[in-house]
Amino acid sequence: MADFYQNTYNPDVLSCLANLSNDEVFTPPEIANRMLDLLPQELFHSPDTTFLDPATKSGVFLREIAKRLLVGLEDVMPNLQTRIDHIYNKQLFGIAITEMTSLLSRRSVYCSKYPNGKYSVTRFADAEGNVRFKKIQHSWRNGKCVFCGASQSEYDRDESLENHAYELIHTTHPERIFNMKFDVIIGNPPYQLETGGAGRQATPIYQRFVAQAKKLNPRFLTMIIPSRWFAGGMGLDDFRKSMLEDEHVRSLTDYANAKDCFPQMSISGGVCYFLWDRDNPGTCRFTNIIGNTTSTLERKLSEFPVVVRYNEAVEILRKTVSANTLATIASSLTPFGLSTNFRGTQEKTKSDDLPVQTSVGVSYIVKSEVTKGFEYIGKYKVLMSKTGAEHAGEPDRDGKYRVLTSSMRVMEPDEICTHSYFVVGAFDNRLQAENLLSYIKTKFLRFLVLLSMSSINVSKTVFQFVPLQDFSEPWTDEKLYRKYSLTKDETAFIESMIRPMDVGEADDE
């Protein structure tokens, strides 16, 4: 019986789909089974356990559950067809995210995209079976969908086009979709929707699937989602707070590099999957996976304001955490009110015109046109790029991170910048600014910044774990390691994670 699906699918088309780069991320069977392994395995030996995938795409979760149930119920229901009919009719349920994925999921689960046809392994009275797809409409208000935040200009489309209004999150009563209780909800929900805003930014929606699934009050909930909620991301602050404080999150497995989970996908900030256990609150078993290295620690997620993804960093943070951080002397983005595309003039038009560092070089602006950041004008400060060094949180080939780009230098008094940069510090003498720059270049600081980075974007919030120093003196890693009494193992971990910033590298770019 264990060979039922293996014989039916050879080669495994779902493994192939999982390696395709697409807007909707397909889950590899291997990852689906790792998530199923988090569940109490006795669930697969009961004919009463019910399972729901509320965002099925390939049908991989339902298929892998069916494989376990077919084995687990063999003693209870020795007749194979009786067992198949019971599992597919009474235990497995799915909500497809598009009409196409509904057909694909039915083909994966029932071996036929029409479960009322003669080729289906079990017979239903209709063509849906227990994998449903309903064409749902967005509910527009002031140009946005009240349920998912989709832009009306982007998604108010012709009926023949997919509008990505997902059934689970477009209702205030998700329990009415099937009118039944589920023991296990499992899935890989859609991650984001385009908002139609400047820069084509996208709004995350996976957190809405998690929240709706919790409303159904299952015994267990497990989903694979982007890890950007760990430290940031548009509209994710409330979700992060709820997850940090939820002691029912008993297991959390994190891939800092999403390609370790989805080989063909670059997902900024990595991906993770979790197990939520309704009846057994407690600490969280946190596992971080980097390539072939796995680290697991039983932790309380709420210890820090963000999810610290490296277990080895927890004790380091306990030693270095401070109420006075570098974030307190960092500017906001657009520190002087000048957009990224500001270019200014090539020559001074007035004697007091200010030099402006732009993304294409230095130009000039009339001082009276500056709208903010006056506290930095006339001071020495450090210029930094608002873009991090790594794309999508992926390390260099040696497995190490640079974290911050080499676009940093001391700025002279009266020198300002556009939104391409931000500034740190405001000093009356150049030596203090140079000492701050030496601190920013250290592996110690860039490691602490890495813990708060959730995307390629850098802002003052990434310095929330970086303790403020006395900038009357320069700083080196060795000096910082001694100051905070870091052990050899702790310093070795930092050294293994962060690339050195070569002397002089940060002065020009």
XYZ file of C-alpha atoms in Angstrom:
509
model
C 0.000 0.000 0.000
C 2.947 2.334 0.625
C 3.741 2.060 -3.094
C 0.304 3.239 -4.270
C 1.318 6.814 -5.137
C 4.891 5.918 -6.031
C 3.629 3.630 -8.747
C 1.037 6.155 -9.896
C 3.483 9.069 -10.175
C 6.852 8.292 -11.705
C 8.616 10.625 -12.145
C 7.064 12.851 -9.474
C 5.579 15.797 -11.371
C 5.149 17.706 -8.088
C 8.900 17.675 -7.516
C 9.302 19.136 -10.999
C 6.701 21.845 -10.361
C 8.379 22.809 -7.115
C 11.502 23.709 -9.074
C 9.713 26.125 -11.391
C 10.147 29.839 -10.742
C 6.670 31.330 -10.589
C 4.623 33.939 -8.756
C 2.978 31.129 -6.782
C 5.534 29.034 -4.903
C 4.963 25.288 -5.224
C 6.021 23.181 -2.254
C 8.468 20.320 -2.831
C 7.175 16.962 -1.523
C 10.239 16.722 0.729
C 9.305 19.965 2.515
C 5.642 18.944 2.743
C 6.717 15.774 4.519
C 8.980 17.654 6.920
C 5.959 19.710 7.902
C 3.825 16.593 8.304
C 6.546 15.106 10.497
C 5.897 17.909 13.014
C 2.424 16.524 13.692
C 1.669 13.713 16.167
C 1.840 10.690 13.900
C -1.129 9.016 15.581
C -3.272 11.464 13.614
C -2.616 9.326 10.548
C -3.911 6.204 12.294
C -7.349 7.621 13.033
C -10.251 7.480 10.558
C -11.695 10.575 12.264
C -8.803 13.031 11.663
C -9.725 15.751 9.187
C -7.245 17.786 7.137
C -7.610 21.061 5.211
C -5.236 22.751 2.774
C -6.803 26.225 2.406
C -4.486 27.328 -0.418
C -3.799 24.245 -2.472
C -1.789 24.650 -5.659
C -0.224 21.338 -6.635
C -2.132 19.185 -4.150
C 1.143 18.006 -2.631
C 0.005 18.308 1.006
C -3.231 16.388 0.432
C -1.417 13.772 -1.595
C 1.277 13.211 1.054
C -1.371 13.066 3.799
C -3.287 10.483 1.763
C -0.162 8.355 1.467
C 0.248 8.333 5.264
C -3.433 7.624 5.899
C -3.479 4.772 3.395
C -0.792 3.065 5.461
C -2.000 4.187 8.889
C -5.598 2.973 8.421
C -4.721 -0.383 6.902
C -5.518 -2.287 10.113
C -8.739 -0.340 10.666
C -9.942 -0.701 7.072
C -8.235 -3.690 5.409
C -10.111 -3.303 2.123
C -8.140 -0.895 -0.079
C -11.072 0.641 -1.954
C -13.066 1.105 1.243
C -10.048 2.817 2.765
C -9.527 5.064 -0.258
C -13.188 6.064 -0.380
C -13.225 6.933 3.317
C -9.994 8.964 3.246
C -10.877 11.023 0.189
C -14.527 11.589 1.059
C -14.292 12.079 4.837
C -10.768 13.218 5.736
C -9.137 15.307 2.996
C -10.311 18.793 1.976
C -8.790 21.610 -0.025
C -9.473 25.131 -1.271
C -7.684 25.861 -4.544
C -6.286 29.330 -5.177
C -7.114 29.317 -8.923
C -9.190 27.219 -11.284
C -6.010 25.817 -12.815
C -4.592 24.734 -9.453
C -7.921 23.112 -8.572
C -7.540 20.860 -11.622
C -3.897 20.193 -10.815
C -4.682 19.378 -7.178
C -7.483 16.989 -8.121
C -5.192 15.290 -10.583
C -2.567 14.897 -7.857
C -4.947 13.615 -5.200
C -7.629 11.706 -7.102
C -5.428 10.744 -10.101
C -8.001 12.562 -12.244
C -8.905 16.232 -12.572
C -12.550 15.112 -12.600
C -13.260 13.101 -9.444
C -16.703 12.120 -10.743
C -15.123 10.474 -13.785
C -14.152 6.877 -14.417
C -10.408 7.495 -13.978
C -10.678 8.833 -10.424
C -9.447 6.479 -7.698
C -12.596 7.325 -5.763
C -15.944 8.559 -7.029
C -17.688 11.785 -6.111
C -21.102 12.995 -7.234
C -19.644 16.187 -8.727
C -16.537 17.362 -10.556
C -15.064 19.151 -7.523
C -14.791 16.376 -4.992
C -13.441 17.855 -1.769
C -11.102 20.273 -3.579
C -13.199 23.327 -4.204
C -12.666 26.509 -6.170
C -15.136 29.377 -6.132
C -14.720 32.544 -8.160
C -14.666 35.136 -5.379
C -14.862 38.885 -5.926
C -12.907 41.545 -4.082
C -14.854 43.968 -1.906
C -13.710 47.435 -2.931
C -13.660 50.440 -0.653
C -11.682 53.584 -1.448
C -9.724 51.770 -4.146
C -8.643 48.834 -1.961
C -10.092 45.432 -1.110
C -11.272 45.474 2.507
C -10.201 41.846 2.958
C -6.776 41.583 1.328
C -5.734 45.165 0.519
C -5.520 44.530 -3.237
C -5.517 47.615 -5.432
C -8.748 48.091 -7.376
C -6.801 49.516 -10.310
C -4.745 46.310 -10.443
C -7.327 43.607 -9.733
C -10.737 44.900 -10.827
C -10.486 42.788 -13.956
C -12.485 41.186 -16.707
C -14.315 38.027 -15.600
C -12.070 35.926 -17.815
C -8.938 36.958 -15.890
C -7.739 35.661 -12.533
C -8.329 38.291 -9.843
C -6.558 36.515 -6.973
C -9.434 36.952 -4.520
C -8.707 33.926 -2.343
C -11.747 32.355 -0.723
C -10.336 31.762 2.766
C -9.387 35.388 3.357
C -12.338 37.023 1.611
C -14.915 36.224 4.259
C -15.583 37.119 7.869
C -16.888 33.596 8.458
C -14.293 31.089 7.185
C -15.990 28.332 9.180
C -18.927 28.431 6.758
C -16.831 27.390 3.746
C -17.088 23.689 4.583
C -19.309 23.908 7.690
C -17.117 21.473 9.561
C -14.249 21.308 12.046
C -10.696 20.424 11.042
C -8.080 18.762 13.162
C -5.192 19.876 10.958
C -4.818 22.884 8.651
C -1.705 22.784 6.501
C -0.548 24.718 3.466
C 1.658 27.138 1.587
C -0.449 30.281 1.067
C 0.133 32.994 -1.555
C 2.763 35.396 -0.293
C 1.922 38.832 -1.698
C -0.137 40.986 -4.038
C 0.945 43.938 -6.130
C -0.465 47.176 -4.766
C 0.016 49.321 -7.842
C 2.016 51.797 -5.781
C 5.281 53.549 -6.517
C 8.104 51.178 -7.295
C 5.646 48.323 -7.804
C 5.875 47.364 -4.150
C 3.814 44.379 -3.058
C 1.751 43.887 0.073
C 2.100 40.629 2.049
C -1.031 38.510 2.408
C 0.246 35.236 3.890
C -0.361 36.536 7.413
C -4.066 36.817 6.564
C -4.187 33.102 5.799
C -2.589 32.328 9.170
C -5.080 34.542 11.000
C -8.091 33.032 9.189
C -6.829 29.510 9.800
C -6.604 30.250 13.522
C -10.223 31.409 13.432
C -11.166 27.870 12.376
C -9.645 26.697 15.677
C -7.946 23.517 14.436
C -6.008 21.277 16.791
C -2.891 21.878 14.707
C -1.876 24.495 12.172
C 1.265 24.340 10.065
C 2.120 26.653 7.172
C 5.207 27.589 5.201
C 5.536 31.356 4.736
C 8.227 34.016 4.123
C 10.375 34.834 7.157
C 10.229 38.594 6.605
C 7.772 38.871 9.477
C 10.683 38.019 11.815
C 11.953 41.598 11.741
C 9.979 43.759 9.330
C 7.998 43.977 6.160
C 5.085 46.139 5.090
C 2.070 45.670 7.368
C 3.599 42.839 9.405
C 4.188 44.496 12.793
C 0.913 43.274 14.300
C 1.420 39.802 12.876
C 4.947 39.599 14.299
C 3.729 40.710 17.730
C 0.956 38.108 17.715
C 3.342 35.322 16.705
C 5.991 36.328 19.255
C 3.442 36.329 22.051
C 1.616 33.161 20.961
C 2.897 30.293 23.108
C 0.955 27.851 20.949
C 3.700 28.222 18.298
C 5.616 25.151 19.438
C 7.957 24.645 16.484
C 9.499 27.054 13.990
C 11.928 25.993 11.254
C 13.723 28.779 9.401
C 15.709 28.834 6.168
C 17.757 32.054 6.094
C 18.433 31.393 2.408
C 15.145 30.474 0.720
C 17.042 28.503 -1.931
C 17.830 25.881 0.718
C 14.086 25.200 0.728
C 12.929 26.293 -2.741
C 16.025 25.811 -4.949
C 14.821 28.001 -7.809
C 13.324 30.833 -5.762
C 14.864 34.013 -4.355
C 12.604 35.093 -1.500
C 13.881 38.098 0.393
C 14.432 37.306 4.057
C 14.133 33.531 3.670
C 11.221 31.215 4.455
C 9.973 29.299 7.470
C 7.347 26.801 8.524
C 5.773 26.512 11.942
C 3.563 24.251 14.039
C 0.775 25.823 16.083
C -0.633 23.493 18.749
C -4.003 24.590 20.138
C -4.026 22.439 23.261
C -0.367 22.482 24.364
C 1.186 25.934 24.847
C 4.836 26.241 25.836
C 8.261 27.233 24.559
C 9.163 27.019 20.887
C 11.553 24.520 19.327
C 13.396 26.855 16.974
C 15.448 25.359 14.154
C 17.647 27.350 11.782
C 18.929 25.712 8.604
C 21.832 27.144 6.613
C 22.965 24.834 3.822
C 23.970 21.589 5.497
C 24.113 23.115 8.983
C 21.147 22.783 11.349
C 20.828 24.389 14.782
C 17.945 23.719 17.189
C 17.176 25.387 20.518
C 14.153 25.433 22.816
C 13.362 29.141 23.170
C 10.805 31.710 24.155
C 10.154 33.690 20.991
C 9.076 36.830 22.835
C 12.492 37.382 24.478
C 13.457 39.933 21.812
C 11.369 42.382 19.746
C 12.180 40.420 16.586
C 12.644 36.723 15.908
C 16.372 36.083 16.240
C 16.925 33.469 13.544
C 20.374 32.272 14.663
C 20.280 30.297 17.905
C 23.976 30.989 18.437
C 23.144 34.714 18.528
C 20.762 34.476 21.482
C 23.462 34.376 24.155
C 25.489 37.032 22.315
C 22.481 39.362 22.392
C 21.956 38.721 26.068
C 25.477 40.057 26.657
C 25.335 43.016 24.293
C 21.747 44.260 24.528
C 21.526 47.902 25.560
C 18.873 50.560 25.982
C 21.165 52.996 24.169
C 21.543 51.841 20.581
C 22.916 53.196 17.342
C 19.317 53.554 16.164
C 19.037 56.614 18.419
C 21.592 58.553 16.356
C 20.551 57.314 12.892
C 18.416 59.454 10.633
C 15.142 58.463 9.080
C 15.016 57.575 5.414
C 15.010 60.590 3.083
C 16.969 62.459 5.799
C 16.920 65.798 3.991
C 13.613 65.447 2.152
C 15.234 64.782 -1.244
C 13.918 61.907 -3.356
C 16.129 59.302 -5.005
C 15.750 60.890 -8.426
C 16.813 64.356 -7.254
C 19.774 65.561 -9.337
C 20.293 69.249 -8.416
C 22.651 71.471 -10.400
C 26.143 70.684 -11.616
C 27.519 74.016 -10.381
C 26.758 76.279 -7.439
C 24.222 79.013 -8.163
C 24.704 80.693 -4.766
C 27.653 80.831 -2.425
C 25.870 78.882 0.319
C 24.555 76.088 -1.956
C 24.945 72.663 -0.360
C 26.668 69.697 -2.047
C 24.308 66.730 -2.394
C 25.430 63.098 -2.658
C 23.114 61.454 -5.199
C 23.145 57.956 -6.693
C 25.000 59.318 -9.744
C 27.478 61.644 -8.040
C 27.638 65.006 -6.303
C 25.472 67.973 -7.324
C 24.249 71.143 -5.569
C 21.056 72.523 -4.063
C 19.999 75.912 -2.750
C 20.095 75.654 1.050
C 16.588 77.113 1.453
C 15.138 74.218 -0.576
C 16.119 71.635 2.056
C 12.968 70.693 4.022
C 14.285 68.535 6.904
C 17.354 67.139 8.626
C 18.589 70.526 9.764
C 20.195 68.960 12.850
C 22.688 67.167 10.575
C 23.612 70.201 8.486
C 26.828 71.722 9.799
C 27.854 68.449 11.476
C 30.181 65.593 10.637
C 28.218 62.363 10.053
C 28.536 58.988 8.369
C 26.848 58.451 5.000
C 25.386 54.979 4.384
C 23.501 53.337 1.522
C 19.863 52.498 2.234
C 20.382 49.228 0.357
C 22.029 46.209 1.949
C 24.791 44.127 0.389
C 22.909 40.870 -0.172
C 20.059 40.120 -2.536
C 17.132 38.288 -0.873
C 19.234 37.456 2.183
C 21.477 35.130 0.218
C 25.115 34.958 1.413
C 28.180 35.054 -0.791
C 29.565 31.828 -2.231
C 31.646 31.294 0.894
C 28.466 31.352 2.986
C 29.325 34.681 4.595
C 27.498 38.018 4.593
C 28.731 41.555 4.012
C 25.385 42.913 5.315
C 26.188 46.571 4.551
C 27.541 47.866 1.264
C 30.808 49.726 0.946
C 28.893 52.955 0.180
C 29.790 54.598 3.463
C 32.075 57.480 4.346
C 32.388 60.498 6.611
C 30.404 63.483 5.342
C 31.651 66.996 5.775
C 29.593 69.722 7.482
C 26.906 71.155 5.155
C 27.096 68.093 2.893
C 23.747 66.328 2.473
C 22.263 63.391 0.520
C 19.187 62.077 -1.274
C 16.875 59.174 -0.372
C 19.488 56.780 -1.806
C 21.309 57.170 1.508
C 20.797 57.949 5.155
C 23.139 59.317 7.792
C 24.305 58.231 11.243
C 25.668 60.543 13.927
C 26.060 64.323 14.171
C 29.448 65.370 15.546
C 31.316 68.634 15.985
C 34.673 67.067 15.085
C 35.745 64.707 12.338
C 37.566 62.257 14.641
C 34.312 61.140 16.296
C 32.720 60.527 12.906
C 35.768 58.525 11.800
C 35.554 56.439 14.978
C 31.878 55.785 14.287
C 32.809 54.696 10.773
C 35.380 52.280 12.183
C 32.648 50.830 14.408
C 30.205 50.395 11.526
C 32.844 48.485 9.554
C 33.339 45.864 12.278
C 32.058 42.325 11.917
C 30.570 42.679 15.399
C 28.280 45.524 14.356
C 27.347 44.054 10.981
C 26.472 40.758 12.672
C 24.079 42.541 15.041
C 22.578 44.403 12.074
C 22.081 41.092 10.251
C 19.819 39.926 13.084
C 17.358 42.736 12.310
C 17.569 42.615 8.512
C 14.496 41.190 6.799
C 15.086 42.484 3.273
C 17.609 44.321 1.153
C 16.481 47.627 2.684
C 18.477 49.295 5.455
C 17.002 51.813 7.881
C 17.553 52.949 11.458
C 15.565 49.983 12.787
C 18.312 47.540 11.772
C 20.502 49.120 14.470
C 18.139 48.194 17.313
C 20.575 45.572 18.670
C 23.724 47.666 18.130
C 24.928 49.232 21.406
C 26.049 52.846 21.324
C 29.759 53.383 21.996
C 32.056 56.162 23.130
C 33.208 57.627 19.824
C 36.128 59.518 21.309
C 38.036 56.315 20.557
C 38.184 53.923 17.555
C 36.697 50.421 17.641
C 37.884 47.035 16.424
C 36.341 43.577 16.613
C 38.919 42.384 19.130
C 38.194 45.339 21.376
C 34.436 44.737 21.160
C 34.743 41.004 21.779
C 36.674 41.768 24.974
C 34.266 44.486 26.101
C 31.281 42.143 25.934
C 33.119 39.050 27.219
C 32.268 36.949 24.184
C 33.507 33.373 24.297
C 35.736 31.782 21.663
C 32.722 29.952 20.251
C 30.692 33.148 20.077
C 33.438 35.115 18.350
C 34.061 32.185 16.018
C 30.385 32.181 15.030
C 30.476 35.888 14.207
C 33.678 35.397 12.223
C 32.103 32.481 10.346
C 29.088 34.591 9.352
C 30.520 37.996 8.385
C 33.042 38.876 5.699
C 35.735 41.405 6.574
C 35.353 44.897 5.163
C 38.758 45.632 3.653
C 40.589 48.710 4.811
C 39.701 51.552 2.458
C 36.870 49.583 0.849
C 34.185 51.724 2.435
C 35.651 55.024 1.416
C 34.774 55.001 -2.269
C 31.928 53.648 -4.374
